[in-house]
Amino acid sequence: MIQAQLQTQTRADEAFDCLQTAIVKGDLAPGEKIGEVELCSRLNLTRGPLREALGRLESRGLLVRRPHAGVKVVSVSAAELLELYRIREVMEGLAARQAAERMPDEEIRDLLATLDSHEKMIEEAQGQAYYQAEGDYDFHHRIATGSRNAKLAQMLLGDLYYMVRMYRYRLSTSAGRPHMALGEHRRIVEAIAQRDGELAEFLMKRHINAARKNIEKKIQEGVLTI
Amino acid sequence: MIQAQLQTQTRADEAFDCLQTAIVKGDLAPGEKIGEVELCSRLNLTRGPLREALGRLESRGLLVRRPHAGVKVVSVSAAELLELYRIREVMEGLAARQAAERMPDEEIRDLLATLDSHEKMIEEAQGQAYYQAEGDYDFHHRIATGSRNAKLAQMLLGDLYYMVRMYRYRLSTSAGRPHMALGEHRRIVEAIAQRDGELAEFLMKRHINAARKNIEKKIQEGVLTI
DNA sequence: CCTCTCACGATTGTCAACAATTCGACCTAC
DNA sequence: GTAGGTCGAATTGTTGACAATCGTGAGAGG
């Protein structure tokens, strides 16, 4: 069944996913110029589908492309990372509010259970940053889809998160605010469970704002240089 | 000079722009299935660049594509249009706030002058909806770029506005709130000129919220059926 | 010694043909 | 008469070769 799903996926889609994760994980360094033929041999396909994938990646802002000059991975400054968090603040605030209005009870229960398991994992793994980052990603992912706003979810999941994760991987998952973030997550979900959209939006905005300030502080301290 | 600009533009870009405007203007009806070979003959190019353009359009959400089944123009419901306005509310609110912090004085003066000329145009043309829509588009465009937030501007100008304009054209430019919107625009710019980001954000959010409610009302009245 | 020009190489953009898959129509069976 | 299956054609996905363009290096001139 899952094979059929993969089978219907075209090779351009495959290349798109592969390159996207490669960029996010940092396997392709930002600013790195990549040749098409080299990628073709590495991904086992020809330049037709590859160019289609490159076009889609460019459209999403992960690549920059100059005609006849080649494509290179987008290189973003620290200032731009902070700008991304400003956008996240308002968009995820909206997502939280709409999730409070529309998220089914079952999904909320699931989300709470996931928070519990994440909490256990983190306590057992003693601040294993990986689980924290993964849990954080999962949480925001669910809120976005829970908003039942298709375009909003698409913009968050398809555009912003990939760029944010790109930095996350590079900065070794920022690794700040160990389980403080989890408490904030829990309160946001509680507000959603109580169908208090205004509160959920406020808490989410504050949550992301805190994360942004944390990054800002680290940059000023010189810990993070991008 | 502009020729050189066009010359460096590749044929895929050309096709992309052409199709985008065609979709926005409604020349390609939503839900319409389009064949690749027909488009090729109409745009005078081969399927290689065309497919690249189609991929980019799909990535932006203007087309939906099922493998081996062809592409069709996205068809959106009235509910989804309202969701777009919810997103615009928070994102353009942020844009207004950041514009108040960063927009150069010269740009603000220019914007004010543009508002004046638009006001004259509208009074002379007695509610020619075209100028109103054009002026509205211009206004929001300038605020987005004025925010000096590259990603925010990209998302607004590259994603949301095209979808909104798609509806605008179809609904004969909604044609509501004749120069009431212009007054709201002026007050927003005044807040930006006074560098009052909080007020600018509030006014912008209210402005878009009013537009959304106006559309919502018309839909309920049955004037607009999408 | 520096700078400008020109040509070469490499890479990208484009094209036309081949293979794979889906949609529709027709036919058969119940 | 309807439901199911099968076959064919049209459309999409993919491939490899051709043409256009840019970056780089060498060479000549100042």
PDB file of C-alpha atoms in Angstrom, chain A:
ATOM      1  CA  MET A   1       0.000   0.000   0.000  1.00  0.00           C
ATOM      2  CA  ILE A   2       2.761   2.379   0.898  1.00  0.00           C
ATOM      3  CA  GLN A   3       4.663   1.090  -2.073  1.00  0.00           C
ATOM      4  CA  ALA A   4       1.874   2.198  -4.340  1.00  0.00           C
ATOM      5  CA  GLN A   5       2.092   5.612  -2.790  1.00  0.00           C
ATOM      6  CA  LEU A   6       5.777   5.779  -3.521  1.00  0.00           C
ATOM      7  CA  GLN A   7       5.278   4.389  -6.966  1.00  0.00           C
ATOM      8  CA  THR A   8       2.908   7.119  -7.973  1.00  0.00           C
ATOM      9  CA  GLN A   9       5.453   9.625  -6.794  1.00  0.00           C
ATOM     10  CA  THR A  10       7.332  10.869  -9.768  1.00  0.00           C
ATOM     11  CA  ARG A  11      11.085  11.134  -9.933  1.00  0.00           C
ATOM     12  CA  ALA A  12      10.975  14.897  -9.757  1.00  0.00           C
ATOM     13  CA  ASP A  13       9.101  14.610  -6.453  1.00  0.00           C
ATOM     14  CA  GLU A  14      11.691  12.192  -5.224  1.00  0.00           C
ATOM     15  CA  ALA A  15      14.507  14.548  -6.150  1.00  0.00           C
ATOM     16  CA  PHE A  16      12.623  17.419  -4.578  1.00  0.00           C
ATOM     17  CA  ASP A  17      12.258  15.640  -1.245  1.00  0.00           C
ATOM     18  CA  CYS A  18      15.827  14.425  -1.322  1.00  0.00           C
ATOM     19  CA  LEU A  19      17.285  17.827  -2.047  1.00  0.00           C
ATOM     20  CA  GLN A  20      15.030  19.518   0.449  1.00  0.00           C
ATOM     21  CA  THR A  21      16.156  17.291   3.287  1.00  0.00           C
ATOM     22  CA  ALA A  22      19.753  17.594   2.111  1.00  0.00           C
ATOM     23  CA  ILE A  23      19.554  21.350   2.296  1.00  0.00           C
ATOM     24  CA  VAL A  24      17.764  21.288   5.632  1.00  0.00           C
ATOM     25  CA  LYS A  25      20.220  18.857   7.147  1.00  0.00           C
ATOM     26  CA  GLY A  26      23.135  20.884   5.896  1.00  0.00           C
ATOM     27  CA  ASP A  27      24.539  18.237   3.581  1.00  0.00           C
ATOM     28  CA  LEU A  28      24.474  20.985   1.004  1.00  0.00           C
ATOM     29  CA  ALA A  29      26.110  23.961   2.635  1.00  0.00           C
ATOM     30  CA  PRO A  30      24.519  27.369   2.132  1.00  0.00           C
ATOM     31  CA  GLY A  31      26.142  29.367  -0.588  1.00  0.00           C
ATOM     32  CA  GLU A  32      27.421  26.174  -2.143  1.00  0.00           C
ATOM     33  CA  LYS A  33      27.140  26.172  -5.877  1.00  0.00           C
ATOM     34  CA  ILE A  34      25.798  22.913  -7.211  1.00  0.00           C
ATOM     35  CA  GLY A  35      26.157  21.630 -10.733  1.00  0.00           C
ATOM     36  CA  GLU A  36      23.239  19.914 -12.378  1.00  0.00           C
ATOM     37  CA  VAL A  37      25.147  17.035 -13.920  1.00  0.00           C
ATOM     38  CA  GLU A  38      26.788  16.146 -10.637  1.00  0.00           C
ATOM     39  CA  LEU A  39      23.423  16.036  -8.897  1.00  0.00           C
ATOM     40  CA  CYS A  40      22.048  13.905 -11.700  1.00  0.00           C
ATOM     41  CA  SER A  41      24.682  11.257 -11.222  1.00  0.00           C
ATOM     42  CA  ARG A  42      24.244  11.373  -7.465  1.00  0.00           C
ATOM     43  CA  LEU A  43      20.461  11.077  -7.603  1.00  0.00           C
ATOM     44  CA  ASN A  44      20.361   8.686 -10.544  1.00  0.00           C
ATOM     45  CA  LEU A  45      18.170  10.676 -12.861  1.00  0.00           C
ATOM     46  CA  THR A  46      18.452  12.993 -15.810  1.00  0.00           C
ATOM     47  CA  ARG A  47      18.365  16.723 -15.979  1.00  0.00           C
ATOM     48  CA  GLY A  48      14.713  17.015 -16.974  1.00  0.00           C
ATOM     49  CA  PRO A  49      13.121  16.004 -13.693  1.00  0.00           C
ATOM     50  CA  LEU A  50      16.002  17.526 -11.785  1.00  0.00           C
ATOM     51  CA  ARG A  51      15.350  20.942 -13.266  1.00  0.00           C
ATOM     52  CA  GLU A  52      11.719  20.639 -12.316  1.00  0.00           C
ATOM     53  CA  ALA A  53      12.712  19.895  -8.745  1.00  0.00           C
ATOM     54  CA  LEU A  54      15.168  22.773  -8.733  1.00  0.00           C
ATOM     55  CA  GLY A  55      12.478  25.108  -9.963  1.00  0.00           C
ATOM     56  CA  ARG A  56      10.205  24.093  -7.137  1.00  0.00           C
ATOM     57  CA  LEU A  57      12.961  24.531  -4.583  1.00  0.00           C
ATOM     58  CA  GLU A  58      13.733  27.957  -5.964  1.00  0.00           C
ATOM     59  CA  SER A  59      10.080  28.889  -5.752  1.00  0.00           C
ATOM     60  CA  ARG A  60      10.152  27.955  -2.082  1.00  0.00           C
ATOM     61  CA  GLY A  61      13.176  30.092  -1.423  1.00  0.00           C
ATOM     62  CA  LEU A  62      15.657  27.351  -0.592  1.00  0.00           C
ATOM     63  CA  LEU A  63      17.687  27.923  -3.729  1.00  0.00           C
ATOM     64  CA  VAL A  64      18.672  30.980  -5.679  1.00  0.00           C
ATOM     65  CA  ARG A  65      19.087  30.672  -9.373  1.00  0.00           C
ATOM     66  CA  ARG A  66      20.705  32.991 -11.845  1.00  0.00           C
ATOM     67  CA  PRO A  67      20.149  32.222 -15.510  1.00  0.00           C
ATOM     68  CA  HIS A  68      23.118  30.488 -17.075  1.00  0.00           C
ATOM     69  CA  ALA A  69      25.057  30.906 -13.859  1.00  0.00           C
ATOM     70  CA  GLY A  70      23.841  27.915 -11.909  1.00  0.00           C
ATOM     71  CA  VAL A  71      21.978  27.390  -8.686  1.00  0.00           C
ATOM     72  CA  LYS A  72      23.309  27.732  -5.186  1.00  0.00           C
ATOM     73  CA  VAL A  73      21.868  27.019  -1.791  1.00  0.00           C
ATOM     74  CA  VAL A  74      20.407  30.096  -0.190  1.00  0.00           C
ATOM     75  CA  SER A  75      22.578  31.637   2.471  1.00  0.00           C
ATOM     76  CA  VAL A  76      20.716  33.534   5.101  1.00  0.00           C
ATOM     77  CA  SER A  77      21.982  35.932   7.695  1.00  0.00           C
ATOM     78  CA  ALA A  78      21.246  35.936  11.400  1.00  0.00           C
ATOM     79  CA  ALA A  79      18.993  38.932  10.891  1.00  0.00           C
ATOM     80  CA  GLU A  80      16.895  36.974   8.424  1.00  0.00           C
ATOM     81  CA  LEU A  81      16.526  34.106  10.866  1.00  0.00           C
ATOM     82  CA  LEU A  82      15.106  36.516  13.414  1.00  0.00           C
ATOM     83  CA  GLU A  83      12.756  37.855  10.759  1.00  0.00           C
ATOM     84  CA  LEU A  84      11.504  34.328  10.213  1.00  0.00           C
ATOM     85  CA  TYR A  85      10.621  34.096  13.873  1.00  0.00           C
ATOM     86  CA  ARG A  86       8.710  37.360  13.642  1.00  0.00           C
ATOM     87  CA  ILE A  87       6.620  35.829  10.882  1.00  0.00           C
ATOM     88  CA  ARG A  88       6.178  32.626  12.827  1.00  0.00           C
ATOM     89  CA  GLU A  89       4.961  34.602  15.800  1.00  0.00           C
ATOM     90  CA  VAL A  90       1.948  36.014  14.029  1.00  0.00           C
ATOM     91  CA  MET A  91       1.190  33.030  11.815  1.00  0.00           C
ATOM     92  CA  GLU A  92       1.409  30.414  14.516  1.00  0.00           C
ATOM     93  CA  GLY A  93      -0.519  32.690  16.815  1.00  0.00           C
ATOM     94  CA  LEU A  94      -3.298  32.569  14.254  1.00  0.00           C
ATOM     95  CA  ALA A  95      -2.882  28.828  13.939  1.00  0.00           C
ATOM     96  CA  ALA A  96      -3.256  28.380  17.680  1.00  0.00           C
ATOM     97  CA  ARG A  97      -6.370  30.530  17.749  1.00  0.00           C
ATOM     98  CA  GLN A  98      -7.989  28.659  14.899  1.00  0.00           C
ATOM     99  CA  ALA A  99      -6.941  25.352  16.391  1.00  0.00           C
ATOM    100  CA  ALA A 100      -8.777  26.330  19.565  1.00  0.00           C
ATOM    101  CA  GLU A 101     -11.867  26.903  17.465  1.00  0.00           C
ATOM    102  CA  ARG A 102     -11.693  23.850  15.263  1.00  0.00           C
ATOM    103  CA  MET A 103      -9.341  21.144  16.451  1.00  0.00           C
ATOM    104  CA  PRO A 104     -11.324  17.977  17.197  1.00  0.00           C
ATOM    105  CA  ASP A 105     -11.313  16.743  20.784  1.00  0.00           C
ATOM    106  CA  GLU A 106      -9.645  13.558  19.735  1.00  0.00           C
ATOM    107  CA  GLU A 107      -6.701  15.352  18.199  1.00  0.00           C
ATOM    108  CA  ILE A 108      -6.309  17.436  21.331  1.00  0.00           C
ATOM    109  CA  ARG A 109      -6.201  14.301  23.483  1.00  0.00           C
ATOM    110  CA  ASP A 110      -3.636  12.811  21.152  1.00  0.00           C
ATOM    111  CA  LEU A 111      -1.539  15.918  21.340  1.00  0.00           C
ATOM    112  CA  LEU A 112      -1.634  15.897  25.142  1.00  0.00           C
ATOM    113  CA  ALA A 113      -0.588  12.275  25.179  1.00  0.00           C
ATOM    114  CA  THR A 114       2.274  13.089  22.838  1.00  0.00           C
ATOM    115  CA  LEU A 115       3.403  15.843  25.157  1.00  0.00           C
ATOM    116  CA  ASP A 116       3.442  13.357  28.033  1.00  0.00           C
ATOM    117  CA  SER A 117       5.560  10.901  26.117  1.00  0.00           C
ATOM    118  CA  HIS A 118       7.932  13.625  25.039  1.00  0.00           C
ATOM    119  CA  GLU A 119       8.293  14.745  28.603  1.00  0.00           C
ATOM    120  CA  LYS A 120       9.199  11.253  29.704  1.00  0.00           C
ATOM    121  CA  MET A 121      11.639  10.860  26.869  1.00  0.00           C
ATOM    122  CA  ILE A 122      13.413  14.063  27.725  1.00  0.00           C
ATOM    123  CA  GLU A 123      13.664  13.231  31.423  1.00  0.00           C
ATOM    124  CA  GLU A 124      15.021   9.810  30.634  1.00  0.00           C
ATOM    125  CA  ALA A 125      17.426  11.026  28.001  1.00  0.00           C
ATOM    126  CA  GLN A 126      18.527  13.924  30.217  1.00  0.00           C
ATOM    127  CA  GLY A 127      18.231  16.732  27.768  1.00  0.00           C
ATOM    128  CA  GLN A 128      18.990  14.831  24.633  1.00  0.00           C
ATOM    129  CA  ALA A 129      18.554  17.770  22.319  1.00  0.00           C
ATOM    130  CA  TYR A 130      17.369  15.521  19.527  1.00  0.00           C
ATOM    131  CA  TYR A 131      14.157  14.488  21.219  1.00  0.00           C
ATOM    132  CA  GLN A 132      13.493  18.028  22.286  1.00  0.00           C
ATOM    133  CA  ALA A 133      13.856  19.331  18.755  1.00  0.00           C
ATOM    134  CA  GLU A 134      11.800  16.491  17.353  1.00  0.00           C
ATOM    135  CA  GLY A 135       9.055  17.014  19.911  1.00  0.00           C
ATOM    136  CA  ASP A 136       9.043  20.732  19.287  1.00  0.00           C
ATOM    137  CA  TYR A 137       8.716  20.167  15.590  1.00  0.00           C
ATOM    138  CA  ASP A 138       5.892  17.681  16.134  1.00  0.00           C
ATOM    139  CA  PHE A 139       4.020  20.069  18.391  1.00  0.00           C
ATOM    140  CA  HIS A 140       4.070  22.992  16.009  1.00  0.00           C
ATOM    141  CA  HIS A 141       3.251  20.690  13.146  1.00  0.00           C
ATOM    142  CA  ARG A 142       0.085  19.509  14.859  1.00  0.00           C
ATOM    143  CA  ILE A 143      -1.061  22.978  15.754  1.00  0.00           C
ATOM    144  CA  ALA A 144      -0.648  24.049  12.149  1.00  0.00           C
ATOM    145  CA  THR A 145      -2.728  21.192  10.806  1.00  0.00           C
ATOM    146  CA  GLY A 146      -5.147  21.540  13.687  1.00  0.00           C
ATOM    147  CA  SER A 147      -5.999  25.057  12.561  1.00  0.00           C
ATOM    148  CA  ARG A 148      -7.924  23.523   9.642  1.00  0.00           C
ATOM    149  CA  ASN A 149      -6.702  26.414   7.558  1.00  0.00           C
ATOM    150  CA  ALA A 150      -5.241  24.733   4.510  1.00  0.00           C
ATOM    151  CA  LYS A 151      -3.263  27.656   3.172  1.00  0.00           C
ATOM    152  CA  LEU A 152      -1.928  28.543   6.602  1.00  0.00           C
ATOM    153  CA  ALA A 153      -0.763  24.997   7.176  1.00  0.00           C
ATOM    154  CA  GLN A 154       0.780  24.889   3.735  1.00  0.00           C
ATOM    155  CA  MET A 155       2.729  28.073   4.295  1.00  0.00           C
ATOM    156  CA  LEU A 156       3.938  26.998   7.715  1.00  0.00           C
ATOM    157  CA  LEU A 157       4.759  23.399   6.894  1.00  0.00           C
ATOM    158  CA  GLY A 158       5.912  23.968   3.359  1.00  0.00           C
ATOM    159  CA  ASP A 159       7.867  27.170   3.647  1.00  0.00           C
ATOM    160  CA  LEU A 160       8.751  28.443   7.071  1.00  0.00           C
ATOM    161  CA  TYR A 161       9.504  25.252   8.956  1.00  0.00           C
ATOM    162  CA  TYR A 162      11.995  24.045   6.416  1.00  0.00           C
ATOM    163  CA  MET A 163      13.930  27.268   6.613  1.00  0.00           C
ATOM    164  CA  VAL A 164      13.831  27.259  10.392  1.00  0.00           C
ATOM    165  CA  ARG A 165      14.923  23.639  10.553  1.00  0.00           C
ATOM    166  CA  MET A 166      17.758  24.493   8.209  1.00  0.00           C
ATOM    167  CA  TYR A 167      19.150  26.736  10.905  1.00  0.00           C
ATOM    168  CA  ARG A 168      18.259  24.337  13.668  1.00  0.00           C
ATOM    169  CA  TYR A 169      20.400  21.607  12.243  1.00  0.00           C
ATOM    170  CA  ARG A 170      23.253  23.970  11.646  1.00  0.00           C
ATOM    171  CA  LEU A 171      23.129  25.430  15.121  1.00  0.00           C
ATOM    172  CA  SER A 172      22.975  21.999  16.720  1.00  0.00           C
ATOM    173  CA  THR A 173      19.324  22.453  17.578  1.00  0.00           C
ATOM    174  CA  SER A 174      19.836  25.720  19.429  1.00  0.00           C
ATOM    175  CA  ALA A 175      19.574  23.600  22.552  1.00  0.00           C
ATOM    176  CA  GLY A 176      18.230  26.266  24.814  1.00  0.00           C
ATOM    177  CA  ARG A 177      15.349  26.276  27.233  1.00  0.00           C
ATOM    178  CA  PRO A 178      15.347  22.542  27.944  1.00  0.00           C
ATOM    179  CA  HIS A 179      11.940  21.658  29.249  1.00  0.00           C
ATOM    180  CA  MET A 180      10.768  25.185  29.787  1.00  0.00           C
ATOM    181  CA  ALA A 181       9.425  25.042  26.267  1.00  0.00           C
ATOM    182  CA  LEU A 182       7.488  21.925  27.134  1.00  0.00           C
ATOM    183  CA  GLY A 183       5.629  23.691  29.907  1.00  0.00           C
ATOM    184  CA  GLU A 184       4.721  26.435  27.491  1.00  0.00           C
ATOM    185  CA  HIS A 185       3.532  23.833  25.019  1.00  0.00           C
ATOM    186  CA  ARG A 186       1.321  22.275  27.645  1.00  0.00           C
ATOM    187  CA  ARG A 187      -0.285  25.554  28.557  1.00  0.00           C
ATOM    188  CA  ILE A 188      -0.997  26.302  24.929  1.00  0.00           C
ATOM    189  CA  VAL A 189      -2.699  22.961  24.469  1.00  0.00           C
ATOM    190  CA  GLU A 190      -4.694  23.505  27.646  1.00  0.00           C
ATOM    191  CA  ALA A 191      -5.944  26.784  26.264  1.00  0.00           C
ATOM    192  CA  ILE A 192      -6.893  25.014  23.065  1.00  0.00           C
ATOM    193  CA  ALA A 193      -8.678  22.292  25.022  1.00  0.00           C
ATOM    194  CA  GLN A 194     -10.668  24.975  26.801  1.00  0.00           C
ATOM    195  CA  ARG A 195     -11.497  26.494  23.430  1.00  0.00           C
ATOM    196  CA  ASP A 196      -9.946  29.765  24.492  1.00  0.00           C
ATOM    197  CA  GLY A 197      -8.636  30.984  21.167  1.00  0.00           C
ATOM    198  CA  GLU A 198      -7.540  34.369  22.396  1.00  0.00           C
ATOM    199  CA  LEU A 199      -5.427  32.861  25.147  1.00  0.00           C
ATOM    200  CA  ALA A 200      -3.978  30.222  22.863  1.00  0.00           C
ATOM    201  CA  GLU A 201      -2.912  32.891  20.406  1.00  0.00           C
ATOM    202  CA  PHE A 202      -1.366  34.984  23.144  1.00  0.00           C
ATOM    203  CA  LEU A 203       0.551  32.071  24.635  1.00  0.00           C
ATOM    204  CA  MET A 204       1.793  30.891  21.273  1.00  0.00           C
ATOM    205  CA  LYS A 205       3.002  34.335  20.309  1.00  0.00           C
ATOM    206  CA  ARG A 206       4.794  34.660  23.621  1.00  0.00           C
ATOM    207  CA  HIS A 207       6.280  31.213  23.212  1.00  0.00           C
ATOM    208  CA  ILE A 208       7.792  31.987  19.836  1.00  0.00           C
ATOM    209  CA  ASN A 209       8.808  35.436  20.938  1.00  0.00           C
ATOM    210  CA  ALA A 210      10.759  33.875  23.806  1.00  0.00           C
ATOM    211  CA  ALA A 211      12.465  31.506  21.419  1.00  0.00           C
ATOM    212  CA  ARG A 212      13.412  34.409  19.186  1.00  0.00           C
ATOM    213  CA  LYS A 213      14.836  36.376  22.074  1.00  0.00           C
ATOM    214  CA  ASN A 214      16.802  33.341  23.146  1.00  0.00           C
ATOM    215  CA  ILE A 215      18.406  33.107  19.742  1.00  0.00           C
ATOM    216  CA  GLU A 216      18.978  36.841  19.677  1.00  0.00           C
ATOM    217  CA  LYS A 217      20.769  36.665  23.000  1.00  0.00           C
ATOM    218  CA  LYS A 218      22.988  33.841  21.869  1.00  0.00           C
ATOM    219  CA  ILE A 219      23.895  35.725  18.751  1.00  0.00           C
ATOM    220  CA  GLN A 220      24.822  38.780  20.759  1.00  0.00           C
ATOM    221  CA  GLU A 221      26.907  36.605  23.046  1.00  0.00           C
ATOM    222  CA  GLY A 222      28.737  35.390  20.007  1.00  0.00           C
ATOM    223  CA  VAL A 223      27.759  31.794  20.665  1.00  0.00           C
ATOM    224  CA  LEU A 224      25.991  31.569  17.361  1.00  0.00           C
ATOM    225  CA  THR A 225      27.625  33.061  14.334  1.00  0.00           C
ATOM    226  CA  ILE A 226      25.880  32.496  11.073  1.00  0.00           C
TER     227      ILE A 226
END
